[in-house]
Short mmCIF file of C-alpha atoms and ligand atoms in Angstrom, two decimals:
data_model
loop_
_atom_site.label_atom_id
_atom_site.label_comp_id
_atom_site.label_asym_id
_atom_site.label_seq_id
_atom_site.Cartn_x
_atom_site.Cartn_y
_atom_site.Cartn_z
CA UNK A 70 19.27 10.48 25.52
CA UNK A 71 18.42 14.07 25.39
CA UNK A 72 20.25 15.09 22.08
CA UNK A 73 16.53 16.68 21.20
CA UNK A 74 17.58 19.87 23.54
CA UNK A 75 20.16 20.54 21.59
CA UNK A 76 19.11 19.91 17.87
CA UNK A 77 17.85 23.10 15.87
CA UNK A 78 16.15 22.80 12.61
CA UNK A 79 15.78 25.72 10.52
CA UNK A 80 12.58 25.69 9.09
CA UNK A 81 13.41 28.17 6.11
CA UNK A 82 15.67 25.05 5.23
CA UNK A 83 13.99 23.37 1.92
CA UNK A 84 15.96 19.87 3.07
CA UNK A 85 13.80 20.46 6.17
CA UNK A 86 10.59 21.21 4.23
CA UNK A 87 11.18 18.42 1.73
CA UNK A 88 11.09 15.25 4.36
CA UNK A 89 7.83 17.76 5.86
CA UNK A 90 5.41 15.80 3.27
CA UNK A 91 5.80 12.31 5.15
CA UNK A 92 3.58 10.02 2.84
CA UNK A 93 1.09 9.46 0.45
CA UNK A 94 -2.16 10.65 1.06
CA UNK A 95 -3.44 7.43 -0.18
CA UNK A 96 -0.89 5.58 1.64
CA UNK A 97 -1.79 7.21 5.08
CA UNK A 98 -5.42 5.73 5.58
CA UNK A 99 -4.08 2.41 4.92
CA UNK A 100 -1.14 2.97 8.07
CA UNK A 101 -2.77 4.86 10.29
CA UNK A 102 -4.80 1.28 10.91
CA UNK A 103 -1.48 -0.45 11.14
CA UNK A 104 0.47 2.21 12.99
CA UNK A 105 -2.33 1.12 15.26
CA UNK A 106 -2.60 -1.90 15.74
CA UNK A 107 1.50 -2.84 15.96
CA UNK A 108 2.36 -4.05 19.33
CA UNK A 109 4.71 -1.05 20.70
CA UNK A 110 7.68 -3.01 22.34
CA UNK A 111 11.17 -1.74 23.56
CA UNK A 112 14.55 -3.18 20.92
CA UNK A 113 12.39 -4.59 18.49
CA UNK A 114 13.62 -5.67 15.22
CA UNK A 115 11.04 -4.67 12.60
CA UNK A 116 10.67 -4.89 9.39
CA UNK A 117 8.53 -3.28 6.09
CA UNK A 118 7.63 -5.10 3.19
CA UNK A 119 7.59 -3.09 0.46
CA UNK A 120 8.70 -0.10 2.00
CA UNK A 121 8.61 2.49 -1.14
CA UNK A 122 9.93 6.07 0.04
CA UNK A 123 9.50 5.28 4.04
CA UNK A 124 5.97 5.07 5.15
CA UNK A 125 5.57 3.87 7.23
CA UNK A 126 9.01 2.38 7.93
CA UNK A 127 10.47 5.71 9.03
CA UNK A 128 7.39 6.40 11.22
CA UNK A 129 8.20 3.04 12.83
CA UNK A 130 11.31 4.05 13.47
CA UNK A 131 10.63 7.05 15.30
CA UNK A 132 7.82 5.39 17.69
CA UNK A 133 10.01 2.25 18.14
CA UNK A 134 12.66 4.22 19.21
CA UNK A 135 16.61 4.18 18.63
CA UNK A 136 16.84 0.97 20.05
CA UNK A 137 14.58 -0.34 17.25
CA UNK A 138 16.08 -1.76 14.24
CA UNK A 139 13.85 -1.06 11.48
CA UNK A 140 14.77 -3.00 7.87
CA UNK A 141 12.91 -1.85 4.48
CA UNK A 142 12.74 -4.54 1.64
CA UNK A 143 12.02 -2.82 -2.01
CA UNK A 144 12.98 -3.41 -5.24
CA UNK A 145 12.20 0.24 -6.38
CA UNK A 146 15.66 1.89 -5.95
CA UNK A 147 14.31 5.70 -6.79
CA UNK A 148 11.95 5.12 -3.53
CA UNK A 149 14.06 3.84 -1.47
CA UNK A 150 17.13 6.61 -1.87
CA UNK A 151 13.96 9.36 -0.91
CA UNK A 152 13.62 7.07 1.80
CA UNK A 153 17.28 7.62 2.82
CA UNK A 154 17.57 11.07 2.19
CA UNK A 155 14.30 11.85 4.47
CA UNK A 156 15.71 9.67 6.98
CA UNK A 157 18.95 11.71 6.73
CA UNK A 158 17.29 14.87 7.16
CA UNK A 159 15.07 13.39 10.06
CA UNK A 160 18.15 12.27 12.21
CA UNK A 161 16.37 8.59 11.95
CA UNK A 162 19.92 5.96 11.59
CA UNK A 163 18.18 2.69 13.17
CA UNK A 164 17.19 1.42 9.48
CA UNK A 165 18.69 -0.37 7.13
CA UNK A 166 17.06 -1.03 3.41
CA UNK A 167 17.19 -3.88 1.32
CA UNK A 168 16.87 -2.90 -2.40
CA UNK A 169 15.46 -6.34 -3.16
CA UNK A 170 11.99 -8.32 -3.31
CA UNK A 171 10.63 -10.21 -0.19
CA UNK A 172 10.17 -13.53 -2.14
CA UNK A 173 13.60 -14.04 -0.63
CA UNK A 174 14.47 -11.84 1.81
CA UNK A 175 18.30 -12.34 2.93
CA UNK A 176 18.09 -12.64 7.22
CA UNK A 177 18.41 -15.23 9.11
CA UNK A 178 15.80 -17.46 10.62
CA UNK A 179 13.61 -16.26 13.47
CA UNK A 180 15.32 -12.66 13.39
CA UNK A 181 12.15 -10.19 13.13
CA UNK A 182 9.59 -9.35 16.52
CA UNK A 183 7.27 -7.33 13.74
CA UNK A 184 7.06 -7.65 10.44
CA UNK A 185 4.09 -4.87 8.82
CA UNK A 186 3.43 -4.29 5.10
CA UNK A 187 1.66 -1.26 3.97
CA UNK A 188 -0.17 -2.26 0.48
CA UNK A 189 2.42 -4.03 -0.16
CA UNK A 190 2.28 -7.32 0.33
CA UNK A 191 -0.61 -7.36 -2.32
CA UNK A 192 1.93 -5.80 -4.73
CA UNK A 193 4.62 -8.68 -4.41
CA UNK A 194 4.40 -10.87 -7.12
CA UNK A 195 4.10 -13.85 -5.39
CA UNK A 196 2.57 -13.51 -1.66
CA UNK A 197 2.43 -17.13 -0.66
CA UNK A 198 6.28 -17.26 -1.19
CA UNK A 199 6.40 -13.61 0.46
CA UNK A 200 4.25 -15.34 4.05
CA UNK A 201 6.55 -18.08 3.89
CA UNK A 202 9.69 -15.89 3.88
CA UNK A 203 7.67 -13.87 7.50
CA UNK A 204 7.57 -17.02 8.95
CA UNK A 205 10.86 -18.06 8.34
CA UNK A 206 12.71 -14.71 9.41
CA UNK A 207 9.98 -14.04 12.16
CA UNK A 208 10.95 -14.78 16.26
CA UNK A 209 8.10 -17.33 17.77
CA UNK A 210 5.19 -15.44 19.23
CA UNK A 211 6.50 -12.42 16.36
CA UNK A 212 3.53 -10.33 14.89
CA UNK A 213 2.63 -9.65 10.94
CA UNK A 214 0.78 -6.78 10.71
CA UNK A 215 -0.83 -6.35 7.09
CA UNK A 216 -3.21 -3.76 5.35
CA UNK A 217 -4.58 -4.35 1.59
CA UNK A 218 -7.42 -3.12 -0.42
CA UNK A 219 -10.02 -4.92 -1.24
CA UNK A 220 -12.24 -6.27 -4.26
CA UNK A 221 -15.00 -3.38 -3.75
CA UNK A 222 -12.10 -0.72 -4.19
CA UNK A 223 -12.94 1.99 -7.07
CA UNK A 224 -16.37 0.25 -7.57
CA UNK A 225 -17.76 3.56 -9.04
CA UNK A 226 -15.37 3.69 -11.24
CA UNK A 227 -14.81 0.32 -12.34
CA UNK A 228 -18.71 -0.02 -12.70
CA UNK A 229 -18.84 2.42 -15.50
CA UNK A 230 -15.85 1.12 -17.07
CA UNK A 231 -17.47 -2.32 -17.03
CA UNK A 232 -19.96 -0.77 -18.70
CA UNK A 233 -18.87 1.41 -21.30
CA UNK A 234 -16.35 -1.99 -22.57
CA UNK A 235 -19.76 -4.13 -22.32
CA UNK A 236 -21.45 -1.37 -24.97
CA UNK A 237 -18.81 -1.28 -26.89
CA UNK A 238 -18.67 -5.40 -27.38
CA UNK A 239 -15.26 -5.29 -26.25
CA UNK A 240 -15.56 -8.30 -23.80
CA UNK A 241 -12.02 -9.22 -24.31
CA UNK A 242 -11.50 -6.31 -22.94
CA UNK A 243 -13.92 -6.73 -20.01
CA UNK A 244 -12.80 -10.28 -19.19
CA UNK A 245 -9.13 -8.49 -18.71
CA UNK A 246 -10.59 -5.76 -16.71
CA UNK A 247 -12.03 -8.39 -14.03
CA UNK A 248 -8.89 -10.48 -14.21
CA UNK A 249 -7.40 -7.34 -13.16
CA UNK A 250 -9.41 -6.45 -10.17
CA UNK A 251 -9.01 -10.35 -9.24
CA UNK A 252 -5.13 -10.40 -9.17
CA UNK A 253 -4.77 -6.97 -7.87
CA UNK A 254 -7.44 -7.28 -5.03
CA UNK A 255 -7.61 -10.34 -3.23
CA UNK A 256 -10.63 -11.17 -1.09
CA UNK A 257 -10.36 -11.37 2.63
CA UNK A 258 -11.07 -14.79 2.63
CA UNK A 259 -8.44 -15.35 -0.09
CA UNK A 260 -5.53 -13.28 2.62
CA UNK A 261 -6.81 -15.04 5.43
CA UNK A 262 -6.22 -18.11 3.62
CA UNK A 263 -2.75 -17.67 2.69
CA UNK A 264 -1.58 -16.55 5.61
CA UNK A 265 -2.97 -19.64 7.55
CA UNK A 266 -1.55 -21.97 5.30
CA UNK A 267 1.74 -20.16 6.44
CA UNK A 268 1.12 -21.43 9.65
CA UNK A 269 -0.03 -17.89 10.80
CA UNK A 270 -2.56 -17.09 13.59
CA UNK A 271 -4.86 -14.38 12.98
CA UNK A 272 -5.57 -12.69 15.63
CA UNK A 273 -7.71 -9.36 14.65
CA UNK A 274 -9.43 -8.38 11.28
CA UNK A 275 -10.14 -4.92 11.26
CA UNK A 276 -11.88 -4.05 8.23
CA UNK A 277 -12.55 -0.46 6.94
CA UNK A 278 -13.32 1.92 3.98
CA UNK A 279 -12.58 5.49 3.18
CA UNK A 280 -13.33 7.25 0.38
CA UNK A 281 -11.92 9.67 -1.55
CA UNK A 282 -14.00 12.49 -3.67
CA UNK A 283 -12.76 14.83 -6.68
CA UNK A 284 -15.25 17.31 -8.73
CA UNK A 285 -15.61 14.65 -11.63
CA UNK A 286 -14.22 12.13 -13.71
CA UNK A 287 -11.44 14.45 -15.74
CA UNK A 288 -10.53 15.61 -12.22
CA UNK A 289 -9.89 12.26 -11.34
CA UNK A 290 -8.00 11.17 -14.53
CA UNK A 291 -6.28 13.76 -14.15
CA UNK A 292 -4.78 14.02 -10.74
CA UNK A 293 -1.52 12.90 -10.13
CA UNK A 294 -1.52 9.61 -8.14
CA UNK A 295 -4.34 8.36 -10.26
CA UNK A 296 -1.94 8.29 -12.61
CA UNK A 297 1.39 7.38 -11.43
CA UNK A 298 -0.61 4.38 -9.76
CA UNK A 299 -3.36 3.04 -11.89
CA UNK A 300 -3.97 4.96 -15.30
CA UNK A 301 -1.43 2.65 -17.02
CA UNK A 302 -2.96 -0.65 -16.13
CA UNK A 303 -6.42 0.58 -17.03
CA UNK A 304 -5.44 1.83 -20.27
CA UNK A 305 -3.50 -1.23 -21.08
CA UNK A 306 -6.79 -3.30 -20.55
CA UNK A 307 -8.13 -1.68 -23.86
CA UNK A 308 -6.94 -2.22 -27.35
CA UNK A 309 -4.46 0.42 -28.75
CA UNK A 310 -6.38 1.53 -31.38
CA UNK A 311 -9.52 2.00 -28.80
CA UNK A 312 -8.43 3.50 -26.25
CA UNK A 313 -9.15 7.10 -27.34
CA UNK A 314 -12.53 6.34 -28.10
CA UNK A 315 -13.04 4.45 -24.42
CA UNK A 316 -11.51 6.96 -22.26
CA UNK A 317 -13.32 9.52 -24.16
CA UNK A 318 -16.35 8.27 -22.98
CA UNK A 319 -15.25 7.16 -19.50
CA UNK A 320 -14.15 10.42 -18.86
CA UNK A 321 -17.52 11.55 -20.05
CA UNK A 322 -19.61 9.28 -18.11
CA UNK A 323 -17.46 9.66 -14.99
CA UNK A 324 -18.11 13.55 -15.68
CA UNK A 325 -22.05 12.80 -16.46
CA UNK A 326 -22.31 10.31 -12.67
CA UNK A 327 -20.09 12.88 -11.15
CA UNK A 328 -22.89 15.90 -11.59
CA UNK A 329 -25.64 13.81 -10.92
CA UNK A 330 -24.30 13.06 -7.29
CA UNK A 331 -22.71 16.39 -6.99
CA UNK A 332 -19.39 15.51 -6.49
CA UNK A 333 -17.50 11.70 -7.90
CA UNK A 334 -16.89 9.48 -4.35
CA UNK A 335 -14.10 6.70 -4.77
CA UNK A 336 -14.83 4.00 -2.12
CA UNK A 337 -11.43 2.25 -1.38
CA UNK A 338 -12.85 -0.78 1.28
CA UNK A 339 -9.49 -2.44 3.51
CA UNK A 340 -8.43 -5.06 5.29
CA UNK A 341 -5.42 -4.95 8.30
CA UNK A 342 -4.83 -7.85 9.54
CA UNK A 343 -3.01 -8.65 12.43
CA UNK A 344 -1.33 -12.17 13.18
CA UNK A 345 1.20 -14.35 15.11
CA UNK A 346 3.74 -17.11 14.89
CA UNK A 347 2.66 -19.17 17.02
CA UNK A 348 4.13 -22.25 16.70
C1 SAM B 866 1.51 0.54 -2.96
S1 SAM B 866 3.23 0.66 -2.70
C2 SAM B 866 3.26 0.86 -0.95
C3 SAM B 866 4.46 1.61 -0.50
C4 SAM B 866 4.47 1.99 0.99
N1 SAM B 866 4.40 0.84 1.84
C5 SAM B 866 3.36 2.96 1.31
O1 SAM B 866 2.51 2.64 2.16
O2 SAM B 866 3.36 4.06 0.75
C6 SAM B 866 3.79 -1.00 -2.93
C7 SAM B 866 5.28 -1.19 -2.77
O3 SAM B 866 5.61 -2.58 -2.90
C8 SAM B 866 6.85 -2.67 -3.58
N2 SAM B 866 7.03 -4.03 -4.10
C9 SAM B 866 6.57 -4.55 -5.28
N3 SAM B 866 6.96 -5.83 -5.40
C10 SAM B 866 7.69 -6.12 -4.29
C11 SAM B 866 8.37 -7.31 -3.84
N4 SAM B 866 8.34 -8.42 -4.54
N5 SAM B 866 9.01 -7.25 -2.65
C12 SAM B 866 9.01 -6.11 -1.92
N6 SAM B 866 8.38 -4.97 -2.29
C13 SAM B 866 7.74 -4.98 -3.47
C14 SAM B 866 6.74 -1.59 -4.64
O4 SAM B 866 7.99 -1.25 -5.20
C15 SAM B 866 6.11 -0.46 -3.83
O5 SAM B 866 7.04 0.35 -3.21
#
């Protein structure tokens, strides 16, 4: 196989340039852990739980090889046709993509050797039924590699939110922000629970933080993942006719933390864990 001699890529080409930005930054400190600690084996059949626009399914791909069969399960349709366009332009053709949700994912028993989520296991809406679905579709002696954030993530910022809801005596409010945190972030012990009562063995927990640090709180609630990925949930936790007044002040006590400490630092703590069918 040495069709790379003879493949040219014009790199004036914006097709080219456009598949150049591989991932989400925040999605890339998550997979570089998982990318990792995947078991690199020759015609495996892997597959990505909630694979968005590729990352790291199309990564996979590419280190597995074209003998690799790499499947992508997501019910977000305007992610997944990125994900085939970049694939197009990156000459990747061993995937396949389910627009679907992994609650019931349609393969046949003991089919997968890997089976990896990126965040997104966490993100299903039920992740016992999700497990149960791996072990079904997973070969004996398979591996589930997982990464999700955990309770401590955005504990600067959810610490002054907290606050600011408290002071205002909207404890409605604050009851919905910690039931929020709860079903978004499960605990370690709460995954490693779930995935033995799925009859999994876990085999390695590697757990990790990162941060991530922007010039102050407007910066913040202002930059563009923040807000594609979280603003709307937080602003839904406060009453309609509030929520000028709250984010007012967030933003202003973000801003006021922020130049006290010279910078605002988001800690984002994670989990990848790493497991086997064993039986
Ligand atoms: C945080 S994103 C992670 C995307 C990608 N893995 C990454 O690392 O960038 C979570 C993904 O899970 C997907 N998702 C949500 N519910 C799902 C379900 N029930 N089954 C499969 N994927 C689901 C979302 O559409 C989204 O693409």
């Amino acid at each position: 196989m040495k069709n790379y001699l003879h493949q040219k890529y014009d790199l004036s080409d914006p097709k080219i340039v456009s598949a150049f930005d591989e991932m989400p930054l925040w999605s890339s400190y998550f997979g570089a852990v998982l990318l990792d600690t995947v078991i690199y084996k020759n015609k495996a059949r892997i597959l990505d739980i909630g694979c968005g626009a590729g990352y790291p399914m199309l990564e996979l791909a590419q280190r597995f090889g074209a003998d690799s069969e790499v499947t992508g399960i997501d019910p977000w349709k305007a992610a997944t046709a990125r994900l085939k366009a970049k694939a197009k332009i990156m000459g990747v053709n061993n995937i396949r993509i389910i627009n679907g949700v992994a609650e019931n994912i349609p393969t046949e028993d003991n089919y997968f050797d890997l089976i990896v989520s990126n965040n997104g296991l966490n993100n299903c809406s039920d992740q016992m039924k999700v497990l149960s679905e791996c072990y079904r579709t997973m070969k004996k002696d398979g591996q589930l590699v997982f990464t999700v954030n955990l309770p401590g993530s955005m504990k600067e910022f959810y610490s002054l939110f907290r606050q600011i809801l408290t002071d205002q005596k909207l404890n409605d409010s604050a009851a919905k922000m910690e039931l929020h945190i709860k079903e978004k972030r499960k605990t370690l012990q709460e995954n490693l629970r779930q995935v033995r009562k799925n009859r999994f063995t876990v085999k390695r927990i590697i757990e990790q933080s990162f941060y991530m640090k922007y010039l102050n709180g407007t910066a913040f609630l202002n930059h563009y993942f923040i807000k594609i990925a979280f603003l709307d949930s937080w602003v839904k936790i406060v009453p309609q006719n509030k929520r000028g007044m709250i984010f007012k002040l967030l933003e202003e006590k973000l801003n006021q933390y922020s130049q006290s400490k010279g910078e605002l630092r988001i800690t984002i703590p994670f989990v990848c864990i790493d497991c086997r069918k064993s039986g």
